[in-house]
């Protein structure tokens, strides 16, 4: 069966490239700022945020990987680095001998609390300040639609 490729029309191509350029530039900028100001990449910041929002600041490693959009092996490597910094510790899962739980330490929470104001200011400056309130609403709706489509939720 020969399937016809549905090529992007010029408007779609322009939209796709603008999306790629802007999303990469935003994430690279935020990552660079977090590295410079807080000494951590955005991926580590995201792990600390997810743990800080979890009950008792703890999550199963598999749930943390899913929540942070990371593979289990990549998360395990990141958590090892966060453990070395004293920001996270691992505990055995009491209900599953194979499972582990990541726990945000008090030092990790303090590090996150110190990094958050600068990061939030960066998000505001690089994303929201460039958009009108109507564009922010459109971006939210578009992002929610894409997230639901791609995650099946």
mmCIF file of C-alpha atoms in Angstrom, residues 4-77:
data_model
loop_
_atom_site.group_PDB
_atom_site.id
_atom_site.type_symbol
_atom_site.label_atom_id
_atom_site.label_comp_id
_atom_site.label_asym_id
_atom_site.label_seq_id
_atom_site.Cartn_x
_atom_site.Cartn_y
_atom_site.Cartn_z
ATOM 1 C CA UNK A 4 0.886 9.661 0.376
ATOM 2 C CA UNK A 5 3.094 11.876 2.510
ATOM 3 C CA UNK A 6 1.174 14.824 3.884
ATOM 4 C CA UNK A 7 3.839 17.493 3.413
ATOM 5 C CA UNK A 8 3.609 20.685 5.415
ATOM 6 C CA UNK A 9 2.266 23.630 3.500
ATOM 7 C CA UNK A 10 4.278 26.899 3.690
ATOM 8 C CA UNK A 11 2.218 28.222 6.614
ATOM 9 C CA UNK A 12 2.591 24.961 8.564
ATOM 10 C CA UNK A 13 6.321 24.844 7.797
ATOM 11 C CA UNK A 14 6.760 28.409 9.047
ATOM 12 C CA UNK A 15 4.763 27.600 12.201
ATOM 13 C CA UNK A 16 6.734 24.395 12.847
ATOM 14 C CA UNK A 17 10.089 26.118 12.480
ATOM 15 C CA UNK A 18 9.045 29.065 14.628
ATOM 16 C CA UNK A 19 7.864 26.648 17.324
ATOM 17 C CA UNK A 20 11.139 24.677 17.213
ATOM 18 C CA UNK A 21 13.289 27.798 17.310
ATOM 19 C CA UNK A 22 11.360 29.478 20.125
ATOM 20 C CA UNK A 23 10.966 26.397 22.337
ATOM 21 C CA UNK A 24 14.645 25.451 22.002
ATOM 22 C CA UNK A 25 15.805 29.006 22.628
ATOM 23 C CA UNK A 26 13.563 29.355 25.690
ATOM 24 C CA UNK A 27 14.706 26.086 27.266
ATOM 25 C CA UNK A 28 18.383 26.762 26.466
ATOM 26 C CA UNK A 29 18.125 30.243 27.981
ATOM 27 C CA UNK A 30 16.398 29.019 31.147
ATOM 28 C CA UNK A 31 18.887 26.158 31.463
ATOM 29 C CA UNK A 32 21.860 28.512 31.045
ATOM 30 C CA UNK A 33 20.450 30.902 33.667
ATOM 31 C CA UNK A 34 19.815 28.105 36.172
ATOM 32 C CA UNK A 35 23.339 26.788 35.625
ATOM 33 C CA UNK A 36 24.832 30.234 36.167
ATOM 34 C CA UNK A 37 22.642 31.353 39.073
ATOM 35 C CA UNK A 38 21.858 28.100 40.913
ATOM 36 C CA UNK A 39 24.541 25.688 39.752
ATOM 37 C CA UNK A 40 22.125 23.157 38.283
ATOM 38 C CA UNK A 41 20.592 22.328 34.919
ATOM 39 C CA UNK A 42 16.874 22.731 34.335
ATOM 40 C CA UNK A 43 16.400 18.946 34.459
ATOM 41 C CA UNK A 44 17.664 18.862 38.059
ATOM 42 C CA UNK A 45 15.505 21.850 38.979
ATOM 43 C CA UNK A 46 12.472 20.001 37.581
ATOM 44 C CA UNK A 47 13.263 16.944 39.729
ATOM 45 C CA UNK A 48 13.538 19.096 42.854
ATOM 46 C CA UNK A 49 10.250 20.849 42.015
ATOM 47 C CA UNK A 50 8.413 17.544 41.505
ATOM 48 C CA UNK A 51 9.706 16.220 44.820
ATOM 49 C CA UNK A 52 8.855 19.467 46.630
ATOM 50 C CA UNK A 53 5.242 19.200 45.432
ATOM 51 C CA UNK A 54 4.854 15.530 46.397
ATOM 52 C CA UNK A 55 3.394 14.413 49.731
ATOM 53 C CA UNK A 56 6.183 14.353 52.333
ATOM 54 C CA UNK A 57 8.539 15.485 49.518
ATOM 55 C CA UNK A 58 8.973 11.890 48.309
ATOM 56 C CA UNK A 59 8.139 9.930 45.142
ATOM 57 C CA UNK A 60 8.821 6.472 43.775
ATOM 58 C CA UNK A 61 11.605 6.725 41.232
ATOM 59 C CA UNK A 62 9.316 5.390 38.482
ATOM 60 C CA UNK A 63 6.689 8.042 39.266
ATOM 61 C CA UNK A 64 9.353 10.753 39.401
ATOM 62 C CA UNK A 65 10.676 9.671 35.999
ATOM 63 C CA UNK A 66 7.191 9.925 34.514
ATOM 64 C CA UNK A 67 6.412 13.254 36.209
ATOM 65 C CA UNK A 68 9.670 14.830 35.083
ATOM 66 C CA UNK A 69 9.482 13.430 31.542
ATOM 67 C CA UNK A 70 12.710 11.500 31.929
ATOM 68 C CA UNK A 71 13.763 7.937 31.209
ATOM 69 C CA UNK A 72 14.435 5.811 34.282
ATOM 70 C CA UNK A 73 18.138 5.508 33.482
ATOM 71 C CA UNK A 74 18.524 9.267 32.919
ATOM 72 C CA UNK A 75 16.623 9.959 36.146
ATOM 73 C CA UNK A 76 18.774 7.491 38.078
ATOM 74 C CA UNK A 77 21.913 9.283 36.877
#
